[in-house]
Short mmCIF file of C-alpha atoms in Angstrom, two decimals:
data_model
loop_
_atom_site.label_atom_id
_atom_site.label_comp_id
_atom_site.label_asym_id
_atom_site.label_seq_id
_atom_site.Cartn_x
_atom_site.Cartn_y
_atom_site.Cartn_z
CA MET W 983 -53.00 118.16 -281.26
CA ILE W 984 -56.81 118.30 -281.29
CA LYS W 985 -57.82 120.53 -278.22
CA PRO W 986 -60.72 119.60 -276.14
CA ASN W 987 -63.57 122.10 -276.62
CA GLU W 988 -64.88 124.42 -273.76
CA GLU W 989 -67.72 122.09 -272.79
CA ALA W 990 -65.33 119.20 -272.20
CA ASN W 991 -63.09 121.44 -270.11
CA SER W 992 -66.17 122.35 -268.03
CA ARG W 993 -66.95 118.71 -267.55
CA ALA W 994 -63.39 118.00 -266.52
CA GLN W 995 -63.19 120.79 -263.98
CA VAL W 996 -66.66 119.70 -262.40
CA PHE W 997 -65.46 116.16 -262.04
CA GLU W 998 -62.19 117.10 -260.75
CA THR W 999 -63.86 119.27 -258.01
CA LEU W 1000 -66.19 116.37 -257.06
CA MET W 1001 -63.36 114.00 -256.82
CA GLU W 1002 -61.68 116.47 -254.40
CA ASN W 1003 -64.61 116.11 -252.21
CA PRO W 1004 -65.55 112.48 -252.08
CA GLY W 1005 -69.03 111.78 -250.76
CA ALA W 1006 -69.45 115.58 -249.76
CA ILE W 1007 -71.93 117.98 -251.09
CA VAL W 1008 -70.32 120.50 -253.44
CA SER W 1009 -72.12 123.69 -253.80
CA SER W 1010 -73.09 125.23 -257.10
CA SER W 1011 -71.50 128.44 -256.12
CA LEU W 1012 -68.06 126.63 -255.65
CA LEU W 1013 -68.30 125.07 -258.96
CA THR W 1014 -69.16 128.28 -260.65
CA GLN W 1015 -66.13 129.72 -259.09
CA ARG W 1016 -63.86 126.93 -260.22
CA LEU W 1017 -65.46 127.19 -263.77
CA SER W 1018 -65.45 130.94 -263.67
CA SER W 1019 -68.82 130.50 -265.22
CA SER W 1020 -72.72 130.57 -264.60
CA ARG W 1021 -74.66 128.27 -262.69
CA GLN W 1022 -76.41 127.38 -266.00
CA ALA W 1023 -73.00 126.32 -267.21
CA VAL W 1024 -72.36 124.17 -264.24
CA PHE W 1025 -75.77 122.47 -264.46
CA LYS W 1026 -75.09 121.64 -268.09
CA ALA W 1027 -71.75 120.19 -267.29
CA VAL W 1028 -73.25 118.05 -264.47
CA CYS W 1029 -75.98 116.82 -266.96
CA SER W 1030 -73.39 115.92 -269.48
CA LEU W 1031 -71.55 113.97 -266.89
CA LYS W 1032 -74.66 112.15 -265.96
CA ASP W 1033 -75.16 111.27 -269.46
CA GLU W 1034 -71.61 109.78 -269.59
CA GLY W 1035 -72.88 107.54 -266.67
CA VAL W 1036 -71.03 109.36 -263.79
CA PRO W 1037 -73.20 108.84 -260.64
CA ILE W 1038 -73.80 112.40 -259.47
CA GLU W 1039 -76.51 113.01 -257.01
CA SER W 1040 -78.29 116.44 -257.45
CA ILE W 1041 -79.43 117.91 -254.09
CA PRO W 1042 -81.87 120.74 -254.33
CA GLN W 1043 -80.61 123.95 -252.72
CA LYS W 1044 -77.36 122.51 -251.64
CA GLY W 1045 -75.42 121.26 -254.68
CA TYR W 1046 -74.05 118.10 -255.98
CA ARG W 1047 -72.35 114.88 -254.75
CA LEU W 1048 -70.37 112.34 -256.37
CA GLU W 1049 -71.42 108.69 -255.50
CA SER W 1050 -69.11 105.78 -255.61
CA ILE W 1051 -67.50 104.94 -258.75
CA ASP W 1052 -65.68 101.84 -257.64
CA GLU W 1053 -68.16 99.40 -259.29
CA LEU W 1054 -69.06 101.86 -262.16
CA GLN W 1055 -69.75 99.87 -265.40
CA LYS W 1056 -70.27 102.91 -267.68
CA LEU W 1057 -67.21 104.14 -269.64
CA SER W 1058 -67.20 107.89 -268.87
CA PRO W 1059 -64.47 109.62 -271.23
CA THR W 1060 -64.22 112.54 -268.81
CA MET W 1061 -63.56 110.26 -265.79
CA ILE W 1062 -61.13 108.09 -267.79
CA GLU W 1063 -59.10 111.22 -268.80
CA PHE W 1064 -58.95 112.24 -265.12
CA PHE W 1065 -57.34 109.09 -264.07
CA LEU W 1066 -55.00 109.52 -267.03
CA ARG W 1067 -53.44 112.80 -265.75
CA ASP W 1068 -50.26 111.08 -264.74
CA ASN W 1069 -49.97 108.81 -267.72
CA PRO W 1070 -46.95 109.85 -269.82
CA LEU W 1071 -48.48 108.72 -273.07
CA PHE W 1072 -52.18 108.52 -272.92
CA ASN W 1073 -54.01 111.69 -272.36
CA ARG W 1074 -57.17 111.80 -274.47
CA CYS W 1075 -60.25 109.41 -274.66
CA ILE W 1076 -62.99 109.31 -277.22
CA TYR W 1077 -66.11 107.45 -276.41
CA MET W 1078 -68.54 106.34 -279.03
CA ARG W 1079 -71.71 104.37 -278.27
CA GLU W 1080 -71.42 102.81 -281.77
CA THR W 1081 -68.89 103.26 -284.58
CA ASP W 1082 -67.92 101.23 -287.75
CA SER W 1083 -64.40 100.64 -286.41
CA THR W 1084 -62.17 102.16 -283.61
CA GLN W 1085 -59.18 101.40 -285.76
CA LYS W 1086 -60.73 103.48 -288.56
CA VAL W 1087 -61.35 106.29 -286.09
CA ILE W 1088 -57.74 106.38 -284.85
CA LYS W 1089 -56.43 106.17 -288.52
CA LYS W 1090 -58.37 109.07 -289.55
CA LEU W 1091 -56.97 111.13 -286.53
CA ALA W 1092 -53.47 109.94 -287.38
CA MET W 1093 -53.76 111.16 -290.88
CA GLN W 1094 -55.03 114.59 -289.50
CA GLU W 1095 -51.67 114.63 -287.80
CA ALA W 1096 -52.98 114.02 -284.36
CA GLU W 1097 -50.38 113.38 -281.54
CA ALA W 1098 -49.90 110.03 -280.00
CA GLY W 1099 -51.94 109.02 -276.97
CA ILE W 1100 -55.56 109.16 -278.24
CA VAL W 1101 -57.66 106.18 -277.12
CA ALA W 1102 -60.97 105.45 -278.97
CA LEU W 1103 -63.65 103.38 -277.06
CA THR W 1104 -66.81 101.79 -278.13
CA GLU W 1105 -69.58 99.44 -277.10
CA ARG W 1106 -70.49 98.30 -280.67
CA GLN W 1107 -68.54 98.41 -283.93
CA SER W 1108 -70.12 97.34 -287.16
CA GLU W 1109 -66.88 96.58 -288.85
CA GLY W 1110 -64.74 95.40 -285.83
CA ARG W 1111 -62.37 92.71 -286.77
CA GLY W 1112 -59.36 90.85 -285.62
CA ARG W 1113 -56.44 89.16 -287.52
CA ARG W 1114 -57.34 88.05 -291.10
CA GLY W 1115 -60.43 90.21 -291.17
CA ARG W 1116 -62.38 88.15 -288.68
CA SER W 1117 -65.33 89.99 -287.27
CA TRP W 1118 -65.36 90.97 -283.47
CA GLN W 1119 -68.75 91.35 -281.89
CA SER W 1120 -69.71 92.26 -278.33
CA PRO W 1121 -72.76 92.61 -276.03
CA ASP W 1122 -73.45 96.15 -274.79
CA GLU W 1123 -71.48 97.36 -271.78
CA LYS W 1124 -69.88 94.04 -270.96
CA ASN W 1125 -66.40 94.24 -272.62
CA LEU W 1126 -63.64 96.75 -273.58
CA MET W 1127 -63.04 97.51 -277.29
CA PHE W 1128 -60.53 100.22 -277.98
CA SER W 1129 -57.90 101.43 -280.26
CA MET W 1130 -54.76 103.55 -279.42
CA LEU W 1131 -52.82 106.16 -281.60
CA LEU W 1132 -48.93 105.47 -281.40
CA ARG W 1133 -46.15 107.06 -283.03
CA PRO W 1134 -43.41 104.60 -282.16
CA THR W 1135 -39.85 104.79 -283.23
CA LEU W 1136 -39.75 101.48 -284.79
CA LYS W 1137 -39.21 100.13 -288.26
CA PRO W 1138 -42.00 98.50 -290.14
CA GLY W 1139 -40.61 95.19 -289.71
CA GLU W 1140 -40.82 95.65 -285.97
CA VAL W 1141 -44.54 96.35 -285.57
CA GLN W 1142 -45.02 93.06 -284.07
CA LEU W 1143 -43.32 94.29 -280.97
CA LEU W 1144 -46.50 96.43 -280.29
CA ASN W 1145 -48.58 93.33 -280.14
CA LEU W 1146 -46.14 91.77 -277.84
CA ALA W 1147 -46.01 94.88 -275.50
CA ALA W 1148 -49.79 95.16 -275.44
CA GLY W 1149 -50.13 91.39 -274.53
CA LEU W 1150 -47.65 91.77 -271.66
CA ALA W 1151 -49.68 94.84 -270.37
CA VAL W 1152 -52.98 92.97 -270.56
CA LYS W 1153 -51.34 89.85 -268.72
CA GLU W 1154 -50.00 92.18 -266.05
CA THR W 1155 -53.33 93.89 -265.47
CA LEU W 1156 -55.20 90.53 -265.36
CA GLY W 1157 -52.77 89.25 -262.79
CA GLU W 1158 -52.08 92.16 -260.56
CA LEU W 1159 -55.44 93.94 -260.75
CA CYS W 1160 -57.88 91.03 -261.21
CA GLY W 1161 -55.91 88.20 -259.62
CA ILE W 1162 -56.30 86.17 -262.83
CA PRO W 1163 -53.39 84.05 -264.18
CA SER W 1164 -53.02 84.16 -267.98
CA GLU W 1165 -50.84 82.96 -270.78
CA LEU W 1166 -49.52 84.78 -273.75
CA LYS W 1167 -50.37 83.06 -277.16
CA TRP W 1168 -48.06 84.53 -280.05
CA PRO W 1169 -48.60 86.85 -281.72
CA ASN W 1170 -51.86 88.55 -280.34
CA ASP W 1171 -53.88 86.56 -277.94
CA ILE W 1172 -54.26 86.33 -274.10
CA LEU W 1173 -55.67 83.05 -272.96
CA CYS W 1174 -56.89 81.82 -269.52
CA ARG W 1175 -56.81 77.97 -269.03
CA GLY W 1176 -56.50 77.65 -272.76
CA LYS W 1177 -59.41 79.84 -273.64
CA LYS W 1178 -59.27 83.24 -275.27
CA LEU W 1179 -60.03 86.40 -273.14
CA CYS W 1180 -58.27 89.11 -275.14
CA GLY W 1181 -57.18 89.74 -278.76
CA ILE W 1182 -54.88 92.39 -280.14
CA LEU W 1183 -54.46 93.87 -283.67
CA SER W 1184 -51.62 96.31 -284.61
CA GLU W 1185 -51.35 98.19 -287.87
CA ALA W 1186 -48.88 100.71 -289.31
CA ALA W 1187 -48.32 103.11 -291.96
CA GLY W 1188 -44.91 104.55 -293.03
CA GLU W 1189 -41.97 104.15 -295.33
CA PRO W 1190 -39.49 101.28 -295.67
CA ASP W 1191 -37.26 102.73 -292.99
CA ARG W 1192 -39.70 104.18 -290.52
CA ILE W 1193 -43.25 104.33 -289.15
CA TYR W 1194 -45.53 107.35 -289.41
CA TYR W 1195 -48.00 106.10 -287.00
CA ALA W 1196 -49.35 102.81 -285.57
CA VAL W 1197 -52.84 101.78 -284.30
CA THR W 1198 -53.15 99.11 -281.75
CA GLY W 1199 -56.71 97.71 -281.08
CA ILE W 1200 -57.75 95.57 -278.18
CA GLY W 1201 -60.84 93.51 -277.31
CA ILE W 1202 -60.96 92.18 -273.78
CA ASN W 1203 -63.80 89.97 -272.61
CA VAL W 1204 -64.68 91.54 -269.32
CA ASN W 1205 -68.08 91.08 -267.80
CA MET W 1206 -69.58 88.41 -270.31
CA GLY W 1207 -71.23 85.47 -268.60
CA PRO W 1208 -71.53 81.98 -269.97
CA PRO W 1209 -74.92 83.07 -271.63
CA ASP W 1210 -73.27 85.90 -273.47
CA ILE W 1211 -70.81 83.94 -275.23
CA PRO W 1212 -72.06 82.49 -278.54
CA GLU W 1213 -72.43 78.72 -278.50
CA GLU W 1214 -69.92 78.30 -281.54
CA ILE W 1215 -67.22 79.63 -279.45
CA ALA W 1216 -68.15 78.72 -275.89
CA GLY W 1217 -65.48 76.04 -275.79
CA VAL W 1218 -62.66 78.52 -276.68
CA ALA W 1219 -63.58 81.75 -275.10
CA THR W 1220 -63.76 83.02 -271.59
CA SER W 1221 -63.89 86.37 -269.73
CA VAL W 1222 -62.63 88.22 -266.63
CA LEU W 1223 -65.97 87.59 -264.97
CA ILE W 1224 -65.93 83.87 -265.68
CA GLU W 1225 -62.22 83.49 -264.51
CA GLY W 1226 -62.46 85.86 -261.48
CA GLY W 1227 -65.88 84.97 -260.41
CA ARG W 1228 -67.19 88.67 -260.17
CA ARG W 1229 -67.79 91.64 -262.26
CA PHE W 1230 -64.95 94.21 -262.68
CA ALA W 1231 -65.27 98.01 -263.45
CA ARG W 1232 -64.19 98.31 -267.07
CA TRP W 1233 -62.68 101.77 -266.61
CA LYS W 1234 -60.35 100.49 -263.98
CA LEU W 1235 -59.07 97.70 -266.19
CA LEU W 1236 -58.66 100.31 -269.11
CA VAL W 1237 -56.75 102.83 -266.89
CA ASP W 1238 -54.45 100.19 -265.35
CA PHE W 1239 -53.70 98.61 -268.76
CA LEU W 1240 -52.85 102.10 -270.26
CA ALA W 1241 -50.46 102.82 -267.58
CA ARG W 1242 -48.68 99.50 -267.76
CA PHE W 1243 -48.63 99.69 -271.80
CA ALA W 1244 -47.32 103.34 -271.50
CA ALA W 1245 -44.37 102.08 -269.24
CA LEU W 1246 -43.70 99.24 -271.76
CA MET W 1247 -43.75 101.69 -274.74
CA GLU W 1248 -41.29 103.86 -272.75
CA LEU W 1249 -39.08 100.67 -272.21
CA LEU W 1250 -39.27 99.78 -275.93
CA SER W 1251 -38.08 103.26 -276.98
CA SER W 1252 -35.15 103.30 -274.68
CA ARG W 1253 -31.70 101.90 -275.59
CA GLY W 1254 -31.79 98.13 -275.24
CA GLY W 1255 -35.41 98.20 -274.48
CA ALA W 1256 -36.57 95.88 -277.07
CA VAL W 1257 -34.27 93.04 -275.79
CA LYS W 1258 -35.60 93.64 -272.17
CA LEU W 1259 -39.31 93.60 -273.61
CA LEU W 1260 -38.61 90.40 -275.54
CA SER W 1261 -37.06 88.67 -272.48
CA LEU W 1262 -40.28 89.55 -270.49
CA TYR W 1263 -42.49 88.19 -273.33
CA ARG W 1264 -40.57 85.04 -273.75
CA ARG W 1265 -40.99 84.14 -270.01
CA GLY W 1266 -44.73 84.48 -270.29
CA CYS W 1267 -45.30 83.24 -273.63
CA ASP W 1268 -47.15 79.83 -273.80
CA THR W 1269 -46.47 79.16 -277.40
CA ILE W 1270 -42.69 78.67 -276.92
CA GLY W 1271 -41.96 75.07 -276.48
CA ARG W 1272 -45.31 73.94 -277.95
CA GLU W 1273 -45.94 71.70 -280.88
CA ILE W 1274 -48.02 74.03 -283.11
CA ARG W 1275 -49.68 74.44 -286.39
CA VAL W 1276 -48.98 77.55 -288.27
CA VAL W 1277 -51.37 78.79 -291.09
CA GLN W 1278 -49.92 81.40 -293.32
CA ASP W 1279 -51.30 82.32 -296.75
CA GLU W 1280 -53.39 79.18 -296.93
CA GLU W 1281 -50.17 77.18 -296.26
CA ILE W 1282 -50.03 74.86 -293.14
CA PHE W 1283 -46.82 74.05 -291.24
CA ASN W 1284 -46.47 71.77 -288.32
CA GLY W 1285 -43.60 72.14 -285.97
CA ARG W 1286 -42.22 73.21 -282.45
CA ALA W 1287 -42.08 76.80 -281.50
CA THR W 1288 -38.41 77.38 -280.31
CA GLY W 1289 -38.23 81.19 -279.88
CA ILE W 1290 -38.83 84.77 -281.00
CA THR W 1291 -36.58 86.93 -283.15
CA PRO W 1292 -35.53 90.46 -281.94
CA GLU W 1293 -38.21 91.68 -284.42
CA GLY W 1294 -40.89 89.77 -282.54
CA ALA W 1295 -41.34 87.01 -285.14
CA LEU W 1296 -41.78 83.33 -284.14
CA VAL W 1297 -39.18 80.73 -284.84
CA VAL W 1298 -40.46 77.33 -285.56
CA HIS W 1299 -38.46 74.17 -286.13
CA THR W 1300 -40.38 72.04 -288.87
CA SER W 1301 -39.54 68.85 -290.64
CA ASP W 1302 -38.22 71.04 -293.52
CA GLY W 1303 -35.92 73.02 -291.07
CA GLU W 1304 -36.35 76.24 -289.21
CA LYS W 1305 -38.80 78.70 -290.39
CA ILE W 1306 -39.52 82.22 -289.28
CA PHE W 1307 -43.07 83.80 -289.22
CA ALA W 1308 -43.45 87.57 -288.89
CA ALA W 1309 -47.33 87.09 -288.77
CA ALA W 1310 -49.48 83.95 -288.95
CA ASP W 1311 -52.37 82.06 -287.36
CA VAL W 1312 -50.94 79.73 -284.64
CA HIS W 1313 -52.70 76.75 -283.17
CA HIS W 1314 -51.51 75.18 -280.07
CA LEU W 1315 -51.18 71.36 -280.19
CA ARG W 1316 -49.29 70.02 -277.27
CA MET W 1317 -46.17 70.70 -275.18
CA ALA W 1318 -42.97 69.34 -276.70
CA GLU W 1319 -41.45 66.65 -274.63
CA GLY W 1320 -38.86 67.94 -272.16
CA VAL W 1321 -39.45 71.50 -273.07
CA ASN W 1322 -40.68 74.20 -270.71
CA GLY W 1323 -43.38 76.13 -272.45
CA GLY W 1324 -42.90 79.18 -270.16
#
């Protein structure tokens, strides 16, 4: 495991102390005691937290006070890690203002034998992409773009289950934290009223019989308003802001999602857990029961989605018989007559 450096520890201790005294002035002397360090070190840690966007008020001759973080739009890795203390899987957050790709960042850490549970966040990525290499762009400080390092006990053919688990966790967060109903579109999209709000991409490395590591990347449209959405996708994209009618603190969505995803990963690793996970997914999947168009390797198949296999693949009834797709682009056409799409 890559250990946090001394400065990161100082930031964490200062933030924790301020959180223990919400709205109150915390003296520099108390902080120096907690850090077993100098006032200069405390001052440096406070400045670093402010650089991360943490709203700390400096009060001359008295100390520091943490202002409300409820509506904070900045993504502070120190603050996020504080709220991940009870998360059984995720414990470290890396924030980069800009990077080529959070997927690449996590893959590099995985190859350095870093432990599972690292989350890489960014505001902008030059090589961000979705399925089939599509680019993923985002306006600054409006959305969530992150990748997670996982070391699941899955076989390579079961990687799709990570997409399904992540989709379920996003759906739960949207519904319970934001009050926004959503639908799961196999294999990796979350829709609201038929428009895309979130995309997921899972990749893995390993041998034929086991996975060394997996990287799951997620992009959630959070606080984009209609003017932020490019004209060419305005008819098919939406955001938490548009659906919920107000801005949401991105860090809250992230922390809530990571808690739910960790619980689903724990379920997935348990005996019979995959069966339970798939049952949950099938109930929320809007693809099942629909007439769909499937695009795979430049071939097009039309048919009705009838189910999902134990490995997370999609079962489609076509004019040529039943076909199973482990990964493909799916386009919803309409509900099949007499079939419940839930």
